[in-house]
């Protein structure tokens, strides 16, 4: 008889890097699904840890003439269903364990929406707000050269994440293409449209979040019109979903970013706010609003709470205060496992990150397909294909949730881990 996995997911065998360790969180989520699926130990072990993790140190000369070294990472959690896929973030708080968590979440995310990618993630420890455009360009090119053997259109395909954007992707494409001797746009996604990027990619994570929210409203038999929304984070993801929920008739009553936050019970116009942020760099002091902090925002009486910033913001210290009926996870890993249990008890409907925010990587997939074919889709085609993929994923997850009486997150993990496990079982690598 086959030896089966029996894991106590409350005691993962890794040492946390900090008091909040995203990799530990990701393992606990994976292990619940592994237990449910009763995975063979060789599959469980193979999927638990990343396939590859690399740390690099790159040096550039700053504008002031001083040399500075930066530490970067690239983690490939899985290449079982296809090339590793996932963003690169620039952040002072980046760490290897954070990348490991984010890379594994990419594996599960790509599997939930059933696109032929594995999962990867990269980061450079830096404060992007303190670096000039010229310094960021040099840093990006050096980092790309340092990981050039790992990446490639059929190996590992980076994309934007926190504090990286289409310009960063263009620099990566340039540095990588230099090593090949020809332009290879398919090595990254999220590029400028005039360089092989896809129409609709910039807003794609917000677009996908909205598709999932629309389906959730149908499932819950509610309308979005008039619903009160609070948003943590107003970067690419937060601002895109803000515009869409506003258009659907929701009232955005609070928004925070890394500098502070704003509250207005009567509603905040996200289009005017986005213009204000372009000018001032932050949502703080937006006219006709009162200041608010993250913890107060999380506890606000509202219908939909959208965490669209960093990991771990909804945790055991504030989860019981959540009054929203729906949490739409725009960020990766915004809710800790302990918080999840409290939210489940309180019957908060959580639309989990690996499903809800998969619109970004879904359009990345369409971008990659277009680049490989050198044949480009209209924006309508991109939107239609994204809608079909995201809505299918939503109902696939709902089916598992209702059949097995598990949470939406557990159902998404069960679907994802099962898809990757099936591929691995068929390949037979590791048995
Ligand atoms: N950084 C985004 C995410 O976390 C997009 C990744 C991609 O497009 O590869 O989903």
Short mmCIF file of C-alpha atoms and ligand atoms in Angstrom, two decimals:
data_model
loop_
_atom_site.label_atom_id
_atom_site.label_comp_id
_atom_site.label_asym_id
_atom_site.label_seq_id
_atom_site.Cartn_x
_atom_site.Cartn_y
_atom_site.Cartn_z
CA UNK A 1 0.00 0.00 0.00
CA UNK A 2 1.08 3.52 -0.80
CA UNK A 3 2.40 5.55 2.12
CA UNK A 4 0.07 8.55 2.59
CA UNK A 5 0.72 12.05 3.87
CA UNK A 6 -0.44 12.81 7.37
CA UNK A 7 0.73 16.25 8.19
CA UNK A 8 -0.12 18.41 11.14
CA UNK A 9 -0.34 21.71 9.33
CA UNK A 10 -0.26 23.63 12.59
CA UNK A 11 3.38 22.65 13.06
CA UNK A 12 5.27 23.23 9.81
CA UNK A 13 8.90 22.22 10.03
CA UNK A 14 10.51 25.49 9.05
CA UNK A 15 11.99 28.21 11.19
CA UNK A 16 10.18 31.49 10.66
CA UNK A 17 12.36 34.32 9.39
CA UNK A 18 10.46 36.97 11.34
CA UNK A 19 7.44 36.93 13.67
CA UNK A 20 5.29 37.11 10.54
CA UNK A 21 6.72 34.80 7.91
CA UNK A 22 4.84 34.66 4.60
CA UNK A 23 6.50 31.37 3.62
CA UNK A 24 5.18 29.72 6.77
CA UNK A 25 1.73 31.07 5.93
CA UNK A 26 1.94 29.70 2.40
CA UNK A 27 3.03 26.30 3.70
CA UNK A 28 0.12 26.11 6.11
CA UNK A 29 -2.31 26.82 3.26
CA UNK A 30 -0.63 24.22 1.03
CA UNK A 31 -0.56 21.59 3.78
CA UNK A 32 -4.29 21.88 4.43
CA UNK A 33 -4.91 21.08 0.76
CA UNK A 34 -2.26 18.32 0.77
CA UNK A 35 -4.01 16.70 3.72
CA UNK A 36 -7.41 17.01 2.11
CA UNK A 37 -6.14 15.44 -1.12
CA UNK A 38 -4.21 12.79 0.80
CA UNK A 39 -1.22 13.35 -1.46
CA UNK A 40 1.46 10.72 -1.92
CA UNK A 41 4.49 11.75 0.17
CA UNK A 42 6.75 12.14 -2.88
CA UNK A 43 4.30 14.60 -4.42
CA UNK A 44 3.78 16.43 -1.14
CA UNK A 45 7.52 16.76 -0.61
CA UNK A 46 8.19 17.84 -4.18
CA UNK A 47 5.56 20.61 -4.03
CA UNK A 48 6.40 21.90 -0.59
CA UNK A 49 9.70 23.61 -1.29
CA UNK A 50 10.81 25.72 -4.26
CA UNK A 51 12.72 24.00 -7.04
CA UNK A 52 15.32 26.76 -7.12
CA UNK A 53 16.22 29.84 -5.11
CA UNK A 54 19.04 32.17 -5.93
CA UNK A 55 20.48 35.16 -4.09
CA UNK A 56 22.51 37.71 -6.04
CA UNK A 57 24.48 40.80 -5.09
CA UNK A 58 24.70 43.52 -7.69
CA UNK A 59 26.69 46.73 -7.61
CA UNK A 60 25.95 50.00 -9.37
CA UNK A 61 27.40 53.50 -9.19
CA UNK A 62 24.82 55.93 -7.83
CA UNK A 63 24.26 59.38 -9.36
CA UNK A 64 26.40 60.90 -6.59
CA UNK A 65 29.40 58.79 -7.70
CA UNK A 66 29.27 56.32 -4.77
CA UNK A 67 29.17 52.59 -5.44
CA UNK A 68 26.32 50.67 -3.80
CA UNK A 69 25.58 46.95 -3.61
CA UNK A 70 22.08 45.49 -3.51
CA UNK A 71 20.83 42.01 -2.68
CA UNK A 72 18.30 40.38 -4.98
CA UNK A 73 16.50 37.05 -5.26
CA UNK A 74 14.75 34.90 -7.81
CA UNK A 75 12.81 31.88 -6.66
CA UNK A 76 11.29 29.24 -8.92
CA UNK A 77 8.78 27.35 -6.86
CA UNK A 78 7.55 25.10 -9.65
CA UNK A 79 8.04 24.45 -13.35
CA UNK A 80 5.82 21.38 -13.41
CA UNK A 81 2.98 22.86 -15.46
CA UNK A 82 5.17 25.19 -17.53
CA UNK A 83 7.78 27.94 -17.16
CA UNK A 84 8.05 29.64 -13.77
CA UNK A 85 5.97 32.83 -13.85
CA UNK A 86 5.80 35.75 -11.49
CA UNK A 87 6.68 39.32 -10.72
CA UNK A 88 9.73 41.13 -9.46
CA UNK A 89 9.31 43.56 -6.59
CA UNK A 90 11.53 46.36 -5.33
CA UNK A 91 11.12 46.84 -1.62
CA UNK A 92 13.23 47.56 1.48
CA UNK A 93 11.39 44.71 3.23
CA UNK A 94 11.95 42.06 0.54
CA UNK A 95 13.43 38.77 1.75
CA UNK A 96 14.14 35.28 0.47
CA UNK A 97 11.27 33.78 2.48
CA UNK A 98 8.89 36.40 1.14
CA UNK A 99 9.95 35.46 -2.40
CA UNK A 100 9.50 31.77 -1.60
CA UNK A 101 5.95 32.43 -0.42
CA UNK A 102 5.12 34.67 -3.35
CA UNK A 103 6.60 32.15 -5.82
CA UNK A 104 4.50 29.32 -4.41
CA UNK A 105 1.38 31.50 -4.48
CA UNK A 106 2.12 32.04 -8.20
CA UNK A 107 2.20 28.26 -8.75
CA UNK A 108 -1.21 27.87 -7.14
CA UNK A 109 -2.60 30.98 -8.82
CA UNK A 110 -1.63 29.81 -12.32
CA UNK A 111 -3.12 26.41 -11.56
CA UNK A 112 -6.42 27.88 -10.28
CA UNK A 113 -6.95 29.76 -13.55
CA UNK A 114 -5.56 26.77 -15.44
CA UNK A 115 -2.87 28.54 -17.45
CA UNK A 116 0.26 26.57 -18.40
CA UNK A 117 2.75 28.15 -16.03
CA UNK A 118 4.48 27.25 -12.81
CA UNK A 119 5.36 29.86 -10.20
CA UNK A 120 8.28 32.17 -9.56
CA UNK A 121 9.05 35.47 -7.88
CA UNK A 122 11.95 37.86 -7.61
CA UNK A 123 12.88 40.89 -5.56
CA UNK A 124 15.61 43.41 -4.98
CA UNK A 125 16.06 44.84 -1.49
CA UNK A 126 16.06 48.60 -2.10
CA UNK A 127 14.02 51.70 -1.48
CA UNK A 128 12.75 52.50 -4.98
CA UNK A 129 11.41 55.87 -3.82
CA UNK A 130 14.98 56.98 -3.02
CA UNK A 131 16.50 55.88 -6.34
CA UNK A 132 16.54 58.01 -9.48
CA UNK A 133 15.30 56.72 -12.83
CA UNK A 134 18.91 56.33 -13.95
CA UNK A 135 19.82 54.33 -10.81
CA UNK A 136 16.74 52.11 -11.20
CA UNK A 137 17.67 51.42 -14.83
CA UNK A 138 21.23 50.42 -13.87
CA UNK A 139 20.00 48.30 -10.97
CA UNK A 140 17.43 46.52 -13.14
CA UNK A 141 19.96 45.73 -15.85
CA UNK A 142 22.54 44.42 -13.36
CA UNK A 143 19.92 42.32 -11.59
CA UNK A 144 18.74 40.90 -14.94
CA UNK A 145 22.30 39.96 -15.90
CA UNK A 146 22.75 38.30 -12.52
CA UNK A 147 19.69 36.04 -13.09
CA UNK A 148 20.00 35.71 -16.88
CA UNK A 149 20.73 31.97 -16.84
CA UNK A 150 17.53 31.31 -14.95
CA UNK A 151 15.08 33.34 -17.01
CA UNK A 152 13.86 32.92 -20.58
CA UNK A 153 10.56 32.60 -22.47
CA UNK A 154 10.39 28.84 -21.81
CA UNK A 155 12.11 28.84 -18.41
CA UNK A 156 11.00 31.69 -16.19
CA UNK A 157 9.12 34.84 -17.18
CA UNK A 158 9.19 37.85 -14.84
CA UNK A 159 6.48 40.53 -14.66
CA UNK A 160 5.77 43.70 -12.67
CA UNK A 161 4.98 43.59 -8.96
CA UNK A 162 5.31 46.15 -6.15
CA UNK A 163 7.29 49.20 -7.31
CA UNK A 164 8.15 47.76 -10.71
CA UNK A 165 6.27 48.67 -13.87
CA UNK A 166 6.33 48.47 -17.67
CA UNK A 167 9.52 50.53 -17.83
CA UNK A 168 11.24 48.05 -15.52
CA UNK A 169 10.07 45.21 -17.79
CA UNK A 170 11.42 47.03 -20.88
CA UNK A 171 14.84 47.29 -19.17
CA UNK A 172 14.75 43.57 -18.34
CA UNK A 173 13.82 42.73 -21.96
CA UNK A 174 16.72 44.88 -23.16
CA UNK A 175 19.33 43.38 -20.80
CA UNK A 176 18.20 39.81 -21.55
CA UNK A 177 18.01 40.47 -25.32
CA UNK A 178 21.59 41.76 -25.25
CA UNK A 179 22.70 38.34 -24.00
CA UNK A 180 20.81 36.62 -26.86
CA UNK A 181 21.71 38.93 -29.72
CA UNK A 182 18.09 39.62 -30.74
CA UNK A 183 14.99 41.19 -29.16
CA UNK A 184 13.18 38.58 -27.09
CA UNK A 185 9.97 40.23 -25.87
CA UNK A 186 8.52 36.96 -24.49
CA UNK A 187 11.08 36.88 -21.64
CA UNK A 188 8.93 39.29 -19.59
CA UNK A 189 5.29 40.33 -19.47
CA UNK A 190 3.79 43.65 -18.47
CA UNK A 191 5.93 45.44 -21.09
CA UNK A 192 4.91 48.65 -22.85
CA UNK A 193 2.42 47.91 -25.63
CA UNK A 194 4.80 49.31 -28.28
CA UNK A 195 7.38 46.70 -27.20
CA UNK A 196 5.21 43.61 -27.44
CA UNK A 197 3.11 44.26 -24.35
CA UNK A 198 -0.58 43.36 -24.29
CA UNK A 199 -3.47 45.76 -24.40
CA UNK A 200 -5.28 45.61 -21.06
CA UNK A 201 -2.27 44.31 -19.06
CA UNK A 202 -1.80 47.40 -16.92
CA UNK A 203 -5.28 47.26 -15.39
CA UNK A 204 -5.49 43.45 -15.62
CA UNK A 205 -5.31 42.60 -11.90
CA UNK A 206 -8.09 45.11 -11.17
CA UNK A 207 -10.12 43.85 -14.11
CA UNK A 208 -9.82 40.25 -12.90
CA UNK A 209 -10.74 41.24 -9.34
CA UNK A 210 -13.88 42.83 -10.69
CA UNK A 211 -14.86 39.75 -12.73
CA UNK A 212 -14.53 37.64 -9.58
CA UNK A 213 -16.51 40.16 -7.52
CA UNK A 214 -19.30 40.19 -10.12
CA UNK A 215 -19.55 36.39 -10.00
CA UNK A 216 -19.43 36.45 -6.19
CA UNK A 217 -22.35 38.90 -6.21
CA UNK A 218 -24.30 36.48 -8.43
CA UNK A 219 -23.44 33.56 -6.15
CA UNK A 220 -24.42 35.49 -3.01
CA UNK A 221 -27.49 36.92 -4.77
CA UNK A 222 -26.62 40.53 -4.01
CA UNK A 223 -26.17 43.61 -6.19
CA UNK A 224 -23.04 45.74 -6.14
CA UNK A 225 -24.95 49.00 -6.50
CA UNK A 226 -24.71 51.13 -3.34
CA UNK A 227 -22.26 48.81 -1.53
CA UNK A 228 -19.72 50.52 0.73
CA UNK A 229 -16.10 49.70 -0.10
CA UNK A 230 -12.84 50.24 1.83
CA UNK A 231 -9.49 49.75 0.10
CA UNK A 232 -6.07 49.13 1.65
CA UNK A 233 -3.48 50.29 -0.90
CA UNK A 234 -3.87 52.58 -3.89
CA UNK A 235 -1.13 51.39 -6.24
CA UNK A 236 -1.79 49.76 -9.59
CA UNK A 237 -4.18 47.16 -8.15
CA UNK A 238 -6.02 49.36 -5.63
CA UNK A 239 -6.60 52.21 -8.07
CA UNK A 240 -7.78 49.92 -10.92
CA UNK A 241 -10.34 48.06 -8.81
CA UNK A 242 -11.44 51.35 -7.21
CA UNK A 243 -12.43 52.72 -10.62
CA UNK A 244 -14.33 49.55 -11.53
CA UNK A 245 -16.34 49.26 -8.31
CA UNK A 246 -17.11 52.98 -8.51
CA UNK A 247 -18.41 52.50 -12.07
CA UNK A 248 -20.58 49.63 -10.81
CA UNK A 249 -22.26 52.01 -8.35
CA UNK A 250 -20.34 51.14 -5.17
CA UNK A 251 -19.39 53.89 -2.72
CA UNK A 252 -15.69 54.00 -1.80
CA UNK A 253 -15.62 55.32 1.74
CA UNK A 254 -11.93 54.88 2.66
CA UNK A 255 -8.53 54.37 1.06
CA UNK A 256 -5.10 54.07 2.66
CA UNK A 257 -1.57 53.87 1.26
CA UNK A 258 1.91 53.61 2.80
CA UNK A 259 1.83 57.28 3.85
CA UNK A 260 -1.65 57.49 5.43
CA UNK A 261 -5.29 57.30 4.52
CA UNK A 262 -8.53 59.14 3.75
CA UNK A 263 -12.14 58.63 4.81
CA UNK A 264 -15.38 60.14 3.54
CA UNK A 265 -18.68 58.42 4.32
CA UNK A 266 -20.30 60.16 1.34
CA UNK A 267 -17.85 58.55 -1.10
CA UNK A 268 -14.48 59.22 -2.73
CA UNK A 269 -14.11 59.68 -6.50
CA UNK A 270 -11.31 57.25 -7.52
CA UNK A 271 -10.63 59.00 -10.83
CA UNK A 272 -9.99 62.36 -9.14
CA UNK A 273 -8.02 60.52 -6.44
CA UNK A 274 -5.79 58.78 -9.00
CA UNK A 275 -5.01 62.17 -10.61
CA UNK A 276 -4.25 63.61 -7.17
CA UNK A 277 -1.88 60.72 -6.40
CA UNK A 278 0.01 61.30 -9.68
CA UNK A 279 0.59 64.90 -8.56
CA UNK A 280 1.30 64.41 -4.84
CA UNK A 281 2.55 60.80 -4.58
CA UNK A 282 -0.01 59.82 -1.93
CA UNK A 283 -3.73 59.74 -1.08
CA UNK A 284 -3.13 61.76 2.11
CA UNK A 285 -4.85 65.15 2.43
CA UNK A 286 -7.18 64.48 -0.50
CA UNK A 287 -9.85 67.26 -0.27
CA UNK A 288 -13.06 66.76 1.77
CA UNK A 289 -11.74 63.67 3.58
CA UNK A 290 -10.77 62.89 7.16
CA UNK A 291 -7.52 61.05 7.89
CA UNK A 292 -7.74 57.32 8.69
CA UNK A 293 -5.19 54.60 9.47
CA UNK A 294 -5.10 50.97 8.29
CA UNK A 295 -6.45 49.47 11.51
CA UNK A 296 -9.45 51.83 11.58
CA UNK A 297 -10.09 51.13 7.89
CA UNK A 298 -10.07 47.36 8.47
CA UNK A 299 -12.67 47.77 11.24
CA UNK A 300 -14.97 50.14 9.31
CA UNK A 301 -18.63 49.25 8.86
CA UNK A 302 -18.63 48.52 5.12
CA UNK A 303 -19.73 45.79 2.70
CA UNK A 304 -16.55 45.02 0.77
CA UNK A 305 -13.00 45.23 2.11
CA UNK A 306 -10.24 45.13 -0.52
CA UNK A 307 -6.70 44.56 0.78
CA UNK A 308 -4.51 45.59 -2.15
CA UNK A 309 -1.14 46.24 -0.53
CA UNK A 310 1.23 43.93 1.36
CA UNK A 311 1.06 40.53 3.07
CA UNK A 312 -0.36 39.90 6.52
CA UNK A 313 -2.41 43.07 6.95
CA UNK A 314 -5.47 41.16 8.12
CA UNK A 315 -4.22 39.14 11.05
CA UNK A 316 -5.34 37.71 14.39
CA UNK A 317 -5.20 41.12 16.06
CA UNK A 318 -7.74 42.77 13.76
CA UNK A 319 -9.71 39.98 12.00
CA UNK A 320 -12.47 39.92 14.63
CA UNK A 321 -13.05 43.62 14.01
CA UNK A 322 -13.81 43.14 10.30
CA UNK A 323 -17.41 44.17 9.57
CA UNK A 324 -17.31 43.74 5.80
CA UNK A 325 -19.29 40.79 4.44
CA UNK A 326 -16.88 40.26 1.54
CA UNK A 327 -13.08 40.45 1.43
CA UNK A 328 -11.69 40.71 -2.09
CA UNK A 329 -7.96 39.96 -1.92
CA UNK A 330 -6.11 42.15 -4.40
CA UNK A 331 -2.77 41.69 -2.60
CA UNK A 332 -0.88 38.41 -2.34
CA UNK A 333 -1.19 36.85 1.10
CA UNK A 334 -3.02 39.74 2.82
CA UNK A 335 -4.80 37.44 5.32
CA UNK A 336 -2.97 35.22 7.78
CA UNK A 337 -4.11 31.65 8.49
CA UNK A 338 -5.17 32.61 12.02
CA UNK A 339 -7.19 35.54 10.67
CA UNK A 340 -8.79 33.26 8.11
CA UNK A 341 -10.18 31.04 10.85
CA UNK A 342 -11.73 34.03 12.63
CA UNK A 343 -13.20 35.35 9.36
CA UNK A 344 -14.67 31.93 8.55
CA UNK A 345 -16.29 31.73 11.98
CA UNK A 346 -17.76 35.18 11.44
CA UNK A 347 -19.02 34.12 7.99
CA UNK A 348 -17.05 36.72 6.08
CA UNK A 349 -16.93 35.62 2.43
CA UNK A 350 -13.23 35.75 1.51
CA UNK A 351 -12.36 35.77 -2.19
CA UNK A 352 -8.82 34.40 -1.92
CA UNK A 353 -5.80 35.99 -3.56
CA UNK A 354 -4.84 32.99 -5.71
CA UNK A 355 -8.22 33.26 -7.43
CA UNK A 356 -9.19 36.92 -7.04
CA UNK A 357 -5.98 38.62 -8.16
CA UNK A 358 -5.13 36.15 -10.95
CA UNK A 359 -6.23 38.61 -13.65
CA UNK A 360 -2.69 40.04 -13.84
CA UNK A 361 -1.03 36.75 -14.62
CA UNK A 362 -3.90 35.73 -16.89
CA UNK A 363 -3.27 38.72 -19.15
CA UNK A 364 0.47 38.02 -18.78
CA UNK A 365 -0.26 34.60 -20.25
CA UNK A 366 -2.12 36.23 -23.15
CA UNK A 367 0.81 38.63 -23.62
CA UNK A 368 3.27 35.72 -23.74
CA UNK A 369 1.08 33.87 -26.26
CA UNK A 370 0.93 37.02 -28.43
CA UNK A 371 4.71 37.53 -28.19
CA UNK A 372 5.47 33.94 -29.16
CA UNK A 373 3.15 34.18 -32.16
CA UNK A 374 4.16 37.76 -33.04
CA UNK A 375 0.41 38.27 -33.52
CA UNK A 376 -1.57 40.65 -31.35
CA UNK A 377 -5.14 40.68 -29.99
CA UNK A 378 -7.48 43.66 -29.72
CA UNK A 379 -8.31 44.94 -26.24
CA UNK A 380 -11.81 43.44 -26.56
CA UNK A 381 -10.32 40.03 -27.33
CA UNK A 382 -8.00 40.24 -24.33
CA UNK A 383 -10.85 41.26 -22.04
CA UNK A 384 -13.17 38.56 -23.33
CA UNK A 385 -10.57 35.82 -22.94
CA UNK A 386 -9.68 37.06 -19.44
CA UNK A 387 -13.33 37.15 -18.44
CA UNK A 388 -13.88 33.58 -19.65
CA UNK A 389 -10.82 32.28 -17.80
CA UNK A 390 -11.52 34.12 -14.53
CA UNK A 391 -15.22 33.29 -14.40
CA UNK A 392 -14.57 29.63 -15.16
CA UNK A 393 -12.04 29.56 -12.31
CA UNK A 394 -14.54 31.19 -9.94
CA UNK A 395 -17.21 28.53 -10.59
CA UNK A 396 -14.63 25.71 -10.49
CA UNK A 397 -13.70 26.88 -7.00
CA UNK A 398 -17.34 27.34 -5.93
CA UNK A 399 -18.08 23.75 -6.97
CA UNK A 400 -15.33 22.37 -4.72
CA UNK A 401 -16.38 24.72 -1.91
CA UNK A 402 -20.02 23.64 -1.93
CA UNK A 403 -19.37 19.95 -2.52
CA UNK A 404 -16.89 19.71 0.33
CA UNK A 405 -18.18 22.41 2.69
CA UNK A 406 -14.82 24.16 2.85
CA UNK A 407 -13.95 27.85 2.58
CA UNK A 408 -13.37 29.54 -0.76
CA UNK A 409 -9.63 29.65 0.03
CA UNK A 410 -9.42 25.97 0.90
CA UNK A 411 -11.36 25.14 -2.27
CA UNK A 412 -9.00 27.23 -4.42
CA UNK A 413 -5.98 25.47 -2.89
CA UNK A 414 -7.55 22.05 -3.34
CA UNK A 415 -8.19 22.81 -7.02
CA UNK A 416 -4.69 24.21 -7.56
CA UNK A 417 -2.70 21.61 -5.65
CA UNK A 418 -4.68 18.82 -7.30
CA UNK A 419 -3.97 20.20 -10.79
CA UNK A 420 -0.24 20.47 -10.13
CA UNK A 421 -0.19 17.04 -8.42
CA UNK A 422 -1.95 15.44 -11.39
CA UNK A 423 0.65 16.87 -13.77
CA UNK A 424 3.48 15.71 -11.54
CA UNK A 425 1.98 12.24 -11.14
CA UNK A 426 1.77 11.91 -14.92
CA UNK A 427 5.33 13.13 -15.36
CA UNK A 428 6.49 10.83 -12.60
CA UNK A 429 9.44 13.03 -11.63
CA UNK A 430 10.39 12.24 -8.06
CA UNK A 431 8.47 9.01 -7.56
N1 LIG B 1 2.90 40.30 -9.85
C1 LIG B 1 1.62 39.83 -10.33
C2 LIG B 1 1.07 38.80 -9.37
O1 LIG B 1 1.48 38.69 -8.25
C3 LIG B 1 1.66 39.38 -11.77
C4 LIG B 1 2.54 38.24 -12.08
C5 LIG B 1 2.68 37.93 -13.56
O2 LIG B 1 1.98 38.54 -14.36
O3 LIG B 1 3.50 37.08 -13.87
O4 LIG B 1 0.16 38.09 -9.69
#
